[in-house]
mmCIF file of C-alpha atoms in Angstrom:
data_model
loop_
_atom_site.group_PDB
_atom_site.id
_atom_site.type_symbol
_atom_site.label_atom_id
_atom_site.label_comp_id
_atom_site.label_asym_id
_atom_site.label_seq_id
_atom_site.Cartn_x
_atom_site.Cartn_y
_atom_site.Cartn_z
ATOM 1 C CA UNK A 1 -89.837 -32.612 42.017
ATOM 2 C CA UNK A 2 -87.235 -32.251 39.672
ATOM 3 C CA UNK A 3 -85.861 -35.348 38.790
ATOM 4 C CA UNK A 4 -81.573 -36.021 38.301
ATOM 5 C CA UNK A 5 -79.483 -38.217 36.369
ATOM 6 C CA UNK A 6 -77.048 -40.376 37.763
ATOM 7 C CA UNK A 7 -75.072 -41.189 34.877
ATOM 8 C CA UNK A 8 -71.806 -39.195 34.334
ATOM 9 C CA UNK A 9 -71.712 -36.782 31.873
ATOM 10 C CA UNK A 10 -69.962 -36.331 28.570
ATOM 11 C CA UNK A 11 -66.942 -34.383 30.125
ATOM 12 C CA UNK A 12 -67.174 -36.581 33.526
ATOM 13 C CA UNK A 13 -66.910 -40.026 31.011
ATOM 14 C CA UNK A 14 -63.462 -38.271 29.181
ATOM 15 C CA UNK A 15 -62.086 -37.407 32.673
ATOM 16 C CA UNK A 16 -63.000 -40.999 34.139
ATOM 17 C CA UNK A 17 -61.348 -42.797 30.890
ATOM 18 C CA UNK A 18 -58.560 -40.609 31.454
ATOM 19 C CA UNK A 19 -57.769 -41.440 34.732
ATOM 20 C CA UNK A 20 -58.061 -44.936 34.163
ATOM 21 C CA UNK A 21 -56.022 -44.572 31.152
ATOM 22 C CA UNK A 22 -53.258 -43.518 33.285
ATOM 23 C CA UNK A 23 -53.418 -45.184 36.174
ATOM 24 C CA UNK A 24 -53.023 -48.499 33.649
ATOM 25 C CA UNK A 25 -50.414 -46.785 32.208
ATOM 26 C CA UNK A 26 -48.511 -46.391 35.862
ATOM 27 C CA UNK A 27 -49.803 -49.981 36.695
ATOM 28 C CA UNK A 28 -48.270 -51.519 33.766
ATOM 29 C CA UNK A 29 -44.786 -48.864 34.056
ATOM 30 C CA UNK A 30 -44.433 -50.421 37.730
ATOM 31 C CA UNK A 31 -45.159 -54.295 36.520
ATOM 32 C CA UNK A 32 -42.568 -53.569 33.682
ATOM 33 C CA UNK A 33 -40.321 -52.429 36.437
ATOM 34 C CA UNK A 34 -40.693 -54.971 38.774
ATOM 35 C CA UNK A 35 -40.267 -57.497 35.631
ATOM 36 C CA UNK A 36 -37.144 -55.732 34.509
ATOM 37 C CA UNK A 37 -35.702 -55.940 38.516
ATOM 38 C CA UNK A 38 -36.647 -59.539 38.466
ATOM 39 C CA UNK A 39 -34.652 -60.314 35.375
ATOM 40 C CA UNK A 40 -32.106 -58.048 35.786
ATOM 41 C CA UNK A 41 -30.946 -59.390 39.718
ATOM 42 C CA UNK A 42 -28.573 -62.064 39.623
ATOM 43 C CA UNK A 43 -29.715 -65.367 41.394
ATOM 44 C CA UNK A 44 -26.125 -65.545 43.454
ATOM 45 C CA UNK A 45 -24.242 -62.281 44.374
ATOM 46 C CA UNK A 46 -20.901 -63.851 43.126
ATOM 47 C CA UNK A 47 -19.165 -67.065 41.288
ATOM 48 C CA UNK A 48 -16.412 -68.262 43.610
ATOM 49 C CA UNK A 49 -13.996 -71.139 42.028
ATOM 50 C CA UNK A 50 -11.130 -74.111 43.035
ATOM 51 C CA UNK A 51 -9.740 -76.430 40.163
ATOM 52 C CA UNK A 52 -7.449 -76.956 37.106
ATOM 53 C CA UNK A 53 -7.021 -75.169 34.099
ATOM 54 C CA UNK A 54 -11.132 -75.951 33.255
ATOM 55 C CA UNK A 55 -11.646 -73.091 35.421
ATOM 56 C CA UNK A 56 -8.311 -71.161 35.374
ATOM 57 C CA UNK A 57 -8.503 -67.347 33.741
ATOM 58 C CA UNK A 58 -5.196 -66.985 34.726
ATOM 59 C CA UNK A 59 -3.727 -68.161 38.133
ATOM 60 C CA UNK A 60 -0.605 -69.714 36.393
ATOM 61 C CA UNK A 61 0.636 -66.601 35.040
ATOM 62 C CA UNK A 62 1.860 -64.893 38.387
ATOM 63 C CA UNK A 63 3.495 -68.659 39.419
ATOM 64 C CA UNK A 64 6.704 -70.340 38.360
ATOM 65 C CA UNK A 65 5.230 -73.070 36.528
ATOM 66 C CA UNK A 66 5.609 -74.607 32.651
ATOM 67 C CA UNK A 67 1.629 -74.624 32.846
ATOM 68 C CA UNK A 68 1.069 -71.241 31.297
ATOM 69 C CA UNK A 69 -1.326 -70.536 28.225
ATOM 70 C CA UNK A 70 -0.747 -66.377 28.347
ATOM 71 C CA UNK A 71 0.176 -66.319 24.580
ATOM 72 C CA UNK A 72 -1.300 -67.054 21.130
ATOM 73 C CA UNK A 73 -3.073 -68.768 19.890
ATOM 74 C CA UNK A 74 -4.645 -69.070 23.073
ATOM 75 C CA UNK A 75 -7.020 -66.074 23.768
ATOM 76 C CA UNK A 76 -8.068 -65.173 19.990
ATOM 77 C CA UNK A 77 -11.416 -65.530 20.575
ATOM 78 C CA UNK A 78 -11.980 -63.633 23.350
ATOM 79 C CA UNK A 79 -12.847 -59.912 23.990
ATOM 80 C CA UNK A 80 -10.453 -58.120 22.280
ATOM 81 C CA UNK A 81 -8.344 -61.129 21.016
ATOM 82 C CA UNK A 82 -6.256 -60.976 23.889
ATOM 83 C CA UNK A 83 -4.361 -64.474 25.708
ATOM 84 C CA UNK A 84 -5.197 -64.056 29.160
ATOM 85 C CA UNK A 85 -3.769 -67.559 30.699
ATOM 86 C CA UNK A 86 -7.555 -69.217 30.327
ATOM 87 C CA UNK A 87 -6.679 -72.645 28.514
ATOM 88 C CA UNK A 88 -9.109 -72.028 25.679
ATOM 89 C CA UNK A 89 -9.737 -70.197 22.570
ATOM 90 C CA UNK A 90 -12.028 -68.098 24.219
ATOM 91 C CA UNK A 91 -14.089 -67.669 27.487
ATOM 92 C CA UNK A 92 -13.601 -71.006 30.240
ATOM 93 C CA UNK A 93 -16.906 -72.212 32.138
ATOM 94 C CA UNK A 94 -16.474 -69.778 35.096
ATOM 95 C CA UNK A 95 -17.189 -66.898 32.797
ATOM 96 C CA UNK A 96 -19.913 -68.819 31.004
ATOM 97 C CA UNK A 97 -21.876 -69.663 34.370
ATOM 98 C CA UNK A 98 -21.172 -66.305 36.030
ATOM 99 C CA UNK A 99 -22.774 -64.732 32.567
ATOM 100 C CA UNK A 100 -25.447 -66.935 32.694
ATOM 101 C CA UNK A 101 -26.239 -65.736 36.226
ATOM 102 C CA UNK A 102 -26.657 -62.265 35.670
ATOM 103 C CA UNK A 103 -23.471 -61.492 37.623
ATOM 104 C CA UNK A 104 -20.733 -60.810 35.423
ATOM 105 C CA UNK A 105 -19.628 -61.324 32.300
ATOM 106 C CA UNK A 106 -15.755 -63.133 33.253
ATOM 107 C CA UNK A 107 -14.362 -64.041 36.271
ATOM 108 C CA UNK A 108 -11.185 -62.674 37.237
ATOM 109 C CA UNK A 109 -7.885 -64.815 38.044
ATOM 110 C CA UNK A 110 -7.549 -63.802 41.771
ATOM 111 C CA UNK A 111 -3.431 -63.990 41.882
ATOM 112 C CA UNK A 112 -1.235 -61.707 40.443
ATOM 113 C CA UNK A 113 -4.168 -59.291 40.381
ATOM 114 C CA UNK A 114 -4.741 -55.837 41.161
ATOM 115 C CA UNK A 115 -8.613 -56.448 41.580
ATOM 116 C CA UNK A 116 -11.049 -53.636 42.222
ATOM 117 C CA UNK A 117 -13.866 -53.878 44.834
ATOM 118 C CA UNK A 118 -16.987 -54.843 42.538
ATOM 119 C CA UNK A 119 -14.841 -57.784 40.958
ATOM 120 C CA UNK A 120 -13.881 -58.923 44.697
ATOM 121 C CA UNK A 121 -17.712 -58.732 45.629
ATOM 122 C CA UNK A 122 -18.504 -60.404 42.960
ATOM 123 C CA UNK A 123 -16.177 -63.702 42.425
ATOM 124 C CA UNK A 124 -13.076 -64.688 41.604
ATOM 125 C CA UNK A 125 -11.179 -67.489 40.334
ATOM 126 C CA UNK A 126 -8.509 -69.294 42.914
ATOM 127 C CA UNK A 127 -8.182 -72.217 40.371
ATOM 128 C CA UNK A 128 -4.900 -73.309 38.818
ATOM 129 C CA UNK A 129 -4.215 -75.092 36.136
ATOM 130 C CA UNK A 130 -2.746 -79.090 36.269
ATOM 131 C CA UNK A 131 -3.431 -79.053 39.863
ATOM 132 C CA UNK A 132 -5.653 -81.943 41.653
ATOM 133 C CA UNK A 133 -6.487 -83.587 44.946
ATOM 134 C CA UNK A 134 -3.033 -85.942 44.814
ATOM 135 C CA UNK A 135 -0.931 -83.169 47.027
ATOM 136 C CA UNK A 136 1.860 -85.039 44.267
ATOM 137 C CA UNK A 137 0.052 -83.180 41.520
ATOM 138 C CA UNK A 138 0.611 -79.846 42.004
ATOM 139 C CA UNK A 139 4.113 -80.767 42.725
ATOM 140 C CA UNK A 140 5.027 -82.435 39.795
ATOM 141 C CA UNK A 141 3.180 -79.223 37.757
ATOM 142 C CA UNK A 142 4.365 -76.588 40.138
ATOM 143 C CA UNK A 143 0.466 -75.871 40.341
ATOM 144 C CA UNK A 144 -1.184 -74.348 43.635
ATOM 145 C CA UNK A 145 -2.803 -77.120 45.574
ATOM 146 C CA UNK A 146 -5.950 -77.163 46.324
ATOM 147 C CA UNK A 147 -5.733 -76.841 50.228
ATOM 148 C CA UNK A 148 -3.675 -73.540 49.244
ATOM 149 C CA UNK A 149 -6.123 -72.220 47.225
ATOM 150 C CA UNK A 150 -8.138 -72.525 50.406
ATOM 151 C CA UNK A 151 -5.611 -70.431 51.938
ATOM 152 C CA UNK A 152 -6.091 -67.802 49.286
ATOM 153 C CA UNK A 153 -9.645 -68.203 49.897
ATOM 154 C CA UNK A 154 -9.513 -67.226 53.101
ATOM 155 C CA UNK A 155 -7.389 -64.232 52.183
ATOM 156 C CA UNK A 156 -9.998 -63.330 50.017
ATOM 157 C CA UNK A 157 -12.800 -63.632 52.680
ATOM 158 C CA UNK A 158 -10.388 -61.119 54.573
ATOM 159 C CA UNK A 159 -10.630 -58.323 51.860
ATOM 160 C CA UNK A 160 -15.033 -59.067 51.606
ATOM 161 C CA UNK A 161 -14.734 -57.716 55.096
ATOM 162 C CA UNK A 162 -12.581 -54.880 54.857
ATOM 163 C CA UNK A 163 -14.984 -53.824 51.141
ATOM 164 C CA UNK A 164 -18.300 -54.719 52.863
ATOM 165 C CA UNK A 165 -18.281 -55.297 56.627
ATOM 166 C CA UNK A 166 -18.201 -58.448 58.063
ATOM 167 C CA UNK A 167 -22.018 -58.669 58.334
ATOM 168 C CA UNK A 168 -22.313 -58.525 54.197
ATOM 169 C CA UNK A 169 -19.139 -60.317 53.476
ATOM 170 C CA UNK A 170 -20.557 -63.543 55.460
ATOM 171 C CA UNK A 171 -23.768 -63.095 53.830
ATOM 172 C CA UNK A 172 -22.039 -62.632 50.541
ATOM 173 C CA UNK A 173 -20.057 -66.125 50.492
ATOM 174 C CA UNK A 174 -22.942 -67.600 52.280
ATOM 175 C CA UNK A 175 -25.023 -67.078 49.551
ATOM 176 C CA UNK A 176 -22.459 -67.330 46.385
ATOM 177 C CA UNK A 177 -22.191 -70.252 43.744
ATOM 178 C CA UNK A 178 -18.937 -72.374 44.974
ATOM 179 C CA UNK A 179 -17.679 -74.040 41.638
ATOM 180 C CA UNK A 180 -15.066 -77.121 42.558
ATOM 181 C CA UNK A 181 -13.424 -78.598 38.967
ATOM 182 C CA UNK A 182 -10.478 -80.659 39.736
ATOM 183 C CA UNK A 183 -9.704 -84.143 39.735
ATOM 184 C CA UNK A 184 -8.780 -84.700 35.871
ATOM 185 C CA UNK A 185 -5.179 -83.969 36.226
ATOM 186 C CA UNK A 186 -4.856 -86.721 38.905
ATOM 187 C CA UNK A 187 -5.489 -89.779 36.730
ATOM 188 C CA UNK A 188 -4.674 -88.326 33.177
ATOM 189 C CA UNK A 189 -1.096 -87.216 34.240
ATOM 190 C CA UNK A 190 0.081 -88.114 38.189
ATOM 191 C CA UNK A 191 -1.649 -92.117 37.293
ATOM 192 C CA UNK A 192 -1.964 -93.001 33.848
ATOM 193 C CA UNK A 193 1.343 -91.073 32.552
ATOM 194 C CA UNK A 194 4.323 -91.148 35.809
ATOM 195 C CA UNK A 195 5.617 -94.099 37.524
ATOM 196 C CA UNK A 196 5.266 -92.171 40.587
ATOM 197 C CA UNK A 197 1.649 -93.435 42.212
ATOM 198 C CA UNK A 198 1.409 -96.872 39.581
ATOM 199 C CA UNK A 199 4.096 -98.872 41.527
ATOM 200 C CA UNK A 200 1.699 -98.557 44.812
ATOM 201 C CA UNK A 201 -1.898 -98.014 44.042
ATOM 202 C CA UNK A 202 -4.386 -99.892 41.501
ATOM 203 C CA UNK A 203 -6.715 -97.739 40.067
ATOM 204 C CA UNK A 204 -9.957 -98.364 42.707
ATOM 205 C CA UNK A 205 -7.569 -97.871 45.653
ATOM 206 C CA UNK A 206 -5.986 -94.126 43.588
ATOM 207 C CA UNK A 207 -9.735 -93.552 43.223
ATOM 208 C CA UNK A 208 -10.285 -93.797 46.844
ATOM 209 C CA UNK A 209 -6.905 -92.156 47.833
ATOM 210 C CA UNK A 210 -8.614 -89.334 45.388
ATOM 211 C CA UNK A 211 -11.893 -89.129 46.933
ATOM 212 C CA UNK A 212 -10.364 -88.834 50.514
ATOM 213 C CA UNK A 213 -8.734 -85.731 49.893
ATOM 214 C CA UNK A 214 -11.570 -84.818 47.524
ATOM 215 C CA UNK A 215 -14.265 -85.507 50.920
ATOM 216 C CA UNK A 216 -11.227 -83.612 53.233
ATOM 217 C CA UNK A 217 -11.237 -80.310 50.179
ATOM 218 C CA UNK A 218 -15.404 -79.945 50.159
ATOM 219 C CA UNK A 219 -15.691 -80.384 54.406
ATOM 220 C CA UNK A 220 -12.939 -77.372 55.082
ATOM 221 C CA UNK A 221 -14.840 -75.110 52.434
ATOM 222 C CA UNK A 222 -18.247 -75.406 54.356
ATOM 223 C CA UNK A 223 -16.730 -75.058 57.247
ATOM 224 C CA UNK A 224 -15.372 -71.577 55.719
ATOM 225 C CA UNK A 225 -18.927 -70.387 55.127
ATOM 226 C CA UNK A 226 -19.664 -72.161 51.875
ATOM 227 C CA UNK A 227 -23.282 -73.099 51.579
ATOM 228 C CA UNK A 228 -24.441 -73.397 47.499
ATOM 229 C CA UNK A 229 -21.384 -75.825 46.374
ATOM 230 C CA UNK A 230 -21.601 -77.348 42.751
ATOM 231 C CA UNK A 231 -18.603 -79.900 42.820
ATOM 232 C CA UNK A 232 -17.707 -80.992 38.857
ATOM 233 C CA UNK A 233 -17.131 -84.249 37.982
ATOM 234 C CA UNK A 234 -14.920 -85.886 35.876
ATOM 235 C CA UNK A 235 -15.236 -86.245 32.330
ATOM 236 C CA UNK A 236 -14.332 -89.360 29.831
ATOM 237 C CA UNK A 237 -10.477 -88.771 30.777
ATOM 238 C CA UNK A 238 -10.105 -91.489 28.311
ATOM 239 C CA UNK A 239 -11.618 -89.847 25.410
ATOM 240 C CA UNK A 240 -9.374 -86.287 25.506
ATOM 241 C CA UNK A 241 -7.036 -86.322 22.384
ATOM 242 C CA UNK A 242 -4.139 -86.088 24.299
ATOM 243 C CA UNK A 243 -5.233 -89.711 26.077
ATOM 244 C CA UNK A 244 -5.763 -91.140 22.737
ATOM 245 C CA UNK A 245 -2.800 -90.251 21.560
ATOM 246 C CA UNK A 246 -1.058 -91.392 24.630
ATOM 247 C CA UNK A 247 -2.880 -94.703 25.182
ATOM 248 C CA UNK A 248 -5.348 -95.064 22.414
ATOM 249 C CA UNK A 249 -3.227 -97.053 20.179
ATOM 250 C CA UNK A 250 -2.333 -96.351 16.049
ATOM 251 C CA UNK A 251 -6.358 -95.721 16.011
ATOM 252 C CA UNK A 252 -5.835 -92.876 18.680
ATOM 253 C CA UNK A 253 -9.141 -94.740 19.837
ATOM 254 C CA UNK A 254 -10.475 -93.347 23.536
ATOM 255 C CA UNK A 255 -8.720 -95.459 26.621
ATOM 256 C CA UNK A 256 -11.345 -97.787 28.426
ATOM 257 C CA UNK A 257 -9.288 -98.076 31.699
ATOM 258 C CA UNK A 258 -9.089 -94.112 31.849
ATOM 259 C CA UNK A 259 -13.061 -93.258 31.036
ATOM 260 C CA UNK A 260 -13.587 -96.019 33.680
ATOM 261 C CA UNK A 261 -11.450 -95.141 36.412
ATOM 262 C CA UNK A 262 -13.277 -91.813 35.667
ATOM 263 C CA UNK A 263 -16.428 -93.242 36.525
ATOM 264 C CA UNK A 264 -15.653 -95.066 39.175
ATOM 265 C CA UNK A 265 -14.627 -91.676 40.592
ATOM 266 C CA UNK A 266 -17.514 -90.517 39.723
ATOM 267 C CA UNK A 267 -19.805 -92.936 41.487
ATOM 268 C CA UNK A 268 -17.805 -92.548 44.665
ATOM 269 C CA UNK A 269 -17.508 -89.042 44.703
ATOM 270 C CA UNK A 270 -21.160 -88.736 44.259
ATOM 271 C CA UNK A 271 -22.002 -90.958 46.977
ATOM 272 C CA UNK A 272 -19.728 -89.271 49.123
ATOM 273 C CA UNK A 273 -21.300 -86.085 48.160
ATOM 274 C CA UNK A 274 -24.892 -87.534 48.899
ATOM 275 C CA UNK A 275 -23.568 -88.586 52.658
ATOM 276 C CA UNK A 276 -22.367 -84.833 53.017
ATOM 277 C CA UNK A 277 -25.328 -83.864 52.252
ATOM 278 C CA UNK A 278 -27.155 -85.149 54.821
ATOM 279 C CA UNK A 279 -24.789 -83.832 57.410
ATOM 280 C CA UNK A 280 -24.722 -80.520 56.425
ATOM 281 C CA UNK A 281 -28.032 -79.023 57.084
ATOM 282 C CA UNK A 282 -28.847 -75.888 54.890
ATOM 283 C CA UNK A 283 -26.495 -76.765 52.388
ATOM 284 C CA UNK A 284 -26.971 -77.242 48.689
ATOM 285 C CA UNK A 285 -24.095 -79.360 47.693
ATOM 286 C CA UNK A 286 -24.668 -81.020 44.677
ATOM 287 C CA UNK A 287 -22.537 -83.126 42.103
ATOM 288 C CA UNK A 288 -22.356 -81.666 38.732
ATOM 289 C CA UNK A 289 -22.221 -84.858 35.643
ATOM 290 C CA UNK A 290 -20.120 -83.401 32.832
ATOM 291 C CA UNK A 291 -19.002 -87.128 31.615
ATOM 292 C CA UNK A 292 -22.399 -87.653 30.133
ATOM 293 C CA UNK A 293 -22.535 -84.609 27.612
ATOM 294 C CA UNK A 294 -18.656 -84.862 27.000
ATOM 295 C CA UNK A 295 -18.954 -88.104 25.970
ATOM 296 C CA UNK A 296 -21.582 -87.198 23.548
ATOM 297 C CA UNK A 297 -20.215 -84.393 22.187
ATOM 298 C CA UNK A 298 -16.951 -87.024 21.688
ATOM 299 C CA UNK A 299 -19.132 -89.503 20.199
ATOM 300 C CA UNK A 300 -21.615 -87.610 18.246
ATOM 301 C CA UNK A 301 -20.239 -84.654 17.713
ATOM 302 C CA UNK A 302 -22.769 -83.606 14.228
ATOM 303 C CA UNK A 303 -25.696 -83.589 16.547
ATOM 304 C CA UNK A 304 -24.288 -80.745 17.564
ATOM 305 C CA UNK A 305 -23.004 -79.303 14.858
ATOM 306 C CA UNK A 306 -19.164 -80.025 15.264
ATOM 307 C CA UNK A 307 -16.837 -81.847 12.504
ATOM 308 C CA UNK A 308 -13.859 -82.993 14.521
ATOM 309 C CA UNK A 309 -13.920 -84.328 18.351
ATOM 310 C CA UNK A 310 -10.612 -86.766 18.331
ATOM 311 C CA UNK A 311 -8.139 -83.510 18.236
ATOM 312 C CA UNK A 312 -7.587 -80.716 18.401
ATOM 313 C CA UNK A 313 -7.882 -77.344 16.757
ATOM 314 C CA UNK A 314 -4.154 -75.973 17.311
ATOM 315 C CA UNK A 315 -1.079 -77.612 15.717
ATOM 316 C CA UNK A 316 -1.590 -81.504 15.099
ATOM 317 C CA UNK A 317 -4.151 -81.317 17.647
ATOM 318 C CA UNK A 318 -2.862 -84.732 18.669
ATOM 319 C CA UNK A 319 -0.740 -83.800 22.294
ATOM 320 C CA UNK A 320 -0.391 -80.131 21.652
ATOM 321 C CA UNK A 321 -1.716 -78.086 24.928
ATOM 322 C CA UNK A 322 0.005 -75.321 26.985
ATOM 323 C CA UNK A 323 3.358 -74.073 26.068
ATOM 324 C CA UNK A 324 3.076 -76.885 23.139
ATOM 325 C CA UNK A 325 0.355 -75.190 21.765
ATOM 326 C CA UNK A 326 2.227 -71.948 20.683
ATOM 327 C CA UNK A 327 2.655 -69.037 18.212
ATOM 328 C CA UNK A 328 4.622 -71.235 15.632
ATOM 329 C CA UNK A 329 2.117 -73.640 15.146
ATOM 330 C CA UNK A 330 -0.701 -73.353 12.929
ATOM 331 C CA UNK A 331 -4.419 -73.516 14.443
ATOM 332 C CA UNK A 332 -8.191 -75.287 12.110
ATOM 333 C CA UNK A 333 -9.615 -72.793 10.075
ATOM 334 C CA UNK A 334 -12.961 -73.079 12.257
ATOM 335 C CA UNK A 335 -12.283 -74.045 15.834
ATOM 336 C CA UNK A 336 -16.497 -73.501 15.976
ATOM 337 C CA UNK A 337 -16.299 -77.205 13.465
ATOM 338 C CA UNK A 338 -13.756 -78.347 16.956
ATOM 339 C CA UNK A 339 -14.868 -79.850 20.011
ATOM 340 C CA UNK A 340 -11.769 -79.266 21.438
ATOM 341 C CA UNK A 341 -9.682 -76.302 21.499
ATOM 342 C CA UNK A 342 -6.395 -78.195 22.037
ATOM 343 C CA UNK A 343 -5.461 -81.657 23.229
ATOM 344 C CA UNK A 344 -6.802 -81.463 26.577
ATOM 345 C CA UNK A 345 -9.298 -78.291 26.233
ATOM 346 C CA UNK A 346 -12.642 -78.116 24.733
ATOM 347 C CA UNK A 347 -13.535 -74.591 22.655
ATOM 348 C CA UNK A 348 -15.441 -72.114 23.784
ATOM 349 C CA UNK A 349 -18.232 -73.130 21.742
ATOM 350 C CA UNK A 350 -18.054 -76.897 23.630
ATOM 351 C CA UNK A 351 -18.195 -74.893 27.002
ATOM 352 C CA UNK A 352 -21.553 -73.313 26.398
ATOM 353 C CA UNK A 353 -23.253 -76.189 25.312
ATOM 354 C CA UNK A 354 -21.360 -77.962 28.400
ATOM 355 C CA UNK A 355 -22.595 -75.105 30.764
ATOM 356 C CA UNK A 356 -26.040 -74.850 29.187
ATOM 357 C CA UNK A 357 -26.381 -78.079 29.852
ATOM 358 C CA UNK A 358 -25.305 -77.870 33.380
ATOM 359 C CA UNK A 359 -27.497 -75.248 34.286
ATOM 360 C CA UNK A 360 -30.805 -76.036 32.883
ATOM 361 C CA UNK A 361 -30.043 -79.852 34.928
ATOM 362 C CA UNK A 362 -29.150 -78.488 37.810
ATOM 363 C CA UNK A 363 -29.725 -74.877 38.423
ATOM 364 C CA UNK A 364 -32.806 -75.558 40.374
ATOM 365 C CA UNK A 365 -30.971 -77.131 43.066
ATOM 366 C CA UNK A 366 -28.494 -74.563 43.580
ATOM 367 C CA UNK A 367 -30.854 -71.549 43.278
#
């Protein structure tokens, strides 16, 4: 009997290692692919935010208000140069975090806008600079209040629906990044600078008048579908050059009673936040610490590779900010030396390693 080989062949060995060959090759093509998907797919479908001018691109220019920034030197760092009513030299933390997301690279101002439907789908801004929880701060400023930024919020829901049905638009906000900055402007301007709130409040019952409305502003935007709610603290009030300059004496040293009425804030706001928390099930609501890294940036501001963190980059840098901070006045040769912009603002350059900060702390609870 004539015996066979089972053992492939010359030709049948090149035609096996072929097909292996590229079947590895489509393996590793779809891996790739997958990898690239992964990467490439933002972790929230949009970057919603209330506040101040921390996270205002440009609210206050369609308002009547003194609080504008829409003009040089404000804006020169940004794409294309251009002042766009963000209160920095370049891109605000909104833009930073969105970025950082994978979602987009700035977040629109939502008033005054003619906004397409990917920016709508994808976040907007409500916030508006020298606003706060006081309802008297906005007033004072000419700011919109935070409960009517709510109202615009709601608007805004509106237009998801009409864009994506209502099925996507609910599952849209339900799953975006809610940022809530406010709060500075209370005690730096409506407390520590006019008579009006002084004559009846100390500063632990302002705090609690603050954390009232703050508690009231964070309940009504869950109840409007909010479920992934990073709510920014307050930083070292105290240690802003404006507050030195104001309060800090010939030294312009930073203002105890300011950084700690901050952090008494702070502490109740984040206990507050921790009681919410519990109430509202399947909800990630969690308090954002920016007075720890400000303060160090403040403090040792060569660690990270800034000169100057007691002013300033534009004019004196000592109280210059909004329409004080103008085209006449000249601005630091390197506002990347600066940690802040003006006297109320950090730079751009501050913000990322603010944001950075924030994300790689807390990103895992929101995601």
């Amino acid at each position: 009997m004539e015996s066979r080989s089972i053992l492939p062949g010359a030709s049948q060995l090149a035609t096996l290692h072929l097909l292996v060959v590229i079947l590895s090759f489509c393996f590793c093509s779809q891996i790739l692919a997958f990898a690239v998907n992964q990467t490439s797919k933002p972790i929230v479908p949009a970057v919603i935010l209330f506040g101040d001018s921390i996270v205002d691109p440009g609210n206050n220019n369609a308002i009547k208000t003194i609080v504008k920034c829409n003009f040089p030197p404000y804006g020169k760092d940004f794409i294309g140069h251009v002042p766009t009513g963000r209160f920095c030299n370049g891109k605000i933390p909104g833009d930073l975090i969105a970025s950082s997301l994978g979602v987009k690279e700035i977040v629109p101002a939502y008033v005054g806008q003619k906004l397409g439907a990917e920016d709508l789908l994808t976040g907007v801004s409500f916030a508006s600079g020298a606003t706060g929880y006081d309802p008297l701060t906005p007033v004072i400023t000419s700011a919109i209040s935070m409960p009517d930024q709510l109202k615009l919020f709601a608007e805004y829901k509106e237009k998801l629906k009409e864009i994506a049905g209502e099925e996507r638009a609910n599952n849209i906000v339900a799953e975006s990044l809610f940022v809530v900055c406010s709060g500075s402007d209370d005690l730096a301007n409506t407390y520590f600078i006019t008579p009006f709130r002084q004559a009846h409040y100390d500063v632990p019952s302002y705090v609690n008048l603050l954390i009232g409305y703050s508690s009231q502003f964070i309940q009504k935007l869950y109840q409007m579908g909010a479920r992934k709610i990073a709510y920014v603290g307050l930083p070292p009030i105290g240690c802003l050059p404006s507050q030195r300059t104001l309060g800090g004496g010939p030294l312009r040293e930073c203002v105890p009673i300011r950084n700690e009425a901050a952090m008494l804030y702070n502490s109740k706001i984040n206990a507050e936040i921790n009681r919410l928390s519990k109430i509202f099930k399947g909800t990630k609501l969690i308090y954002l610490d920016i007075y720890t890294i400000i303060l160090d940036l403040v403090q040792r501001p060569s660690v990270y590779g800034f000169e100057v963190s007691n002013k300033g980059c534009c004019g004196t840098g000592a109280i210059e900010v909004s329409v004080l901070c103008n085209p006449k006045l000249p601005t630091c040769p390197d506002d990347t030396k600066y940690v802040f912009w003006d006297s109320y603002h950090p730079t751009e350059r501050a913000y990322k390693i603010i944001v950075d900060y924030l994300l790689q702390r807390y990103l895992k609870y929101l995601s």
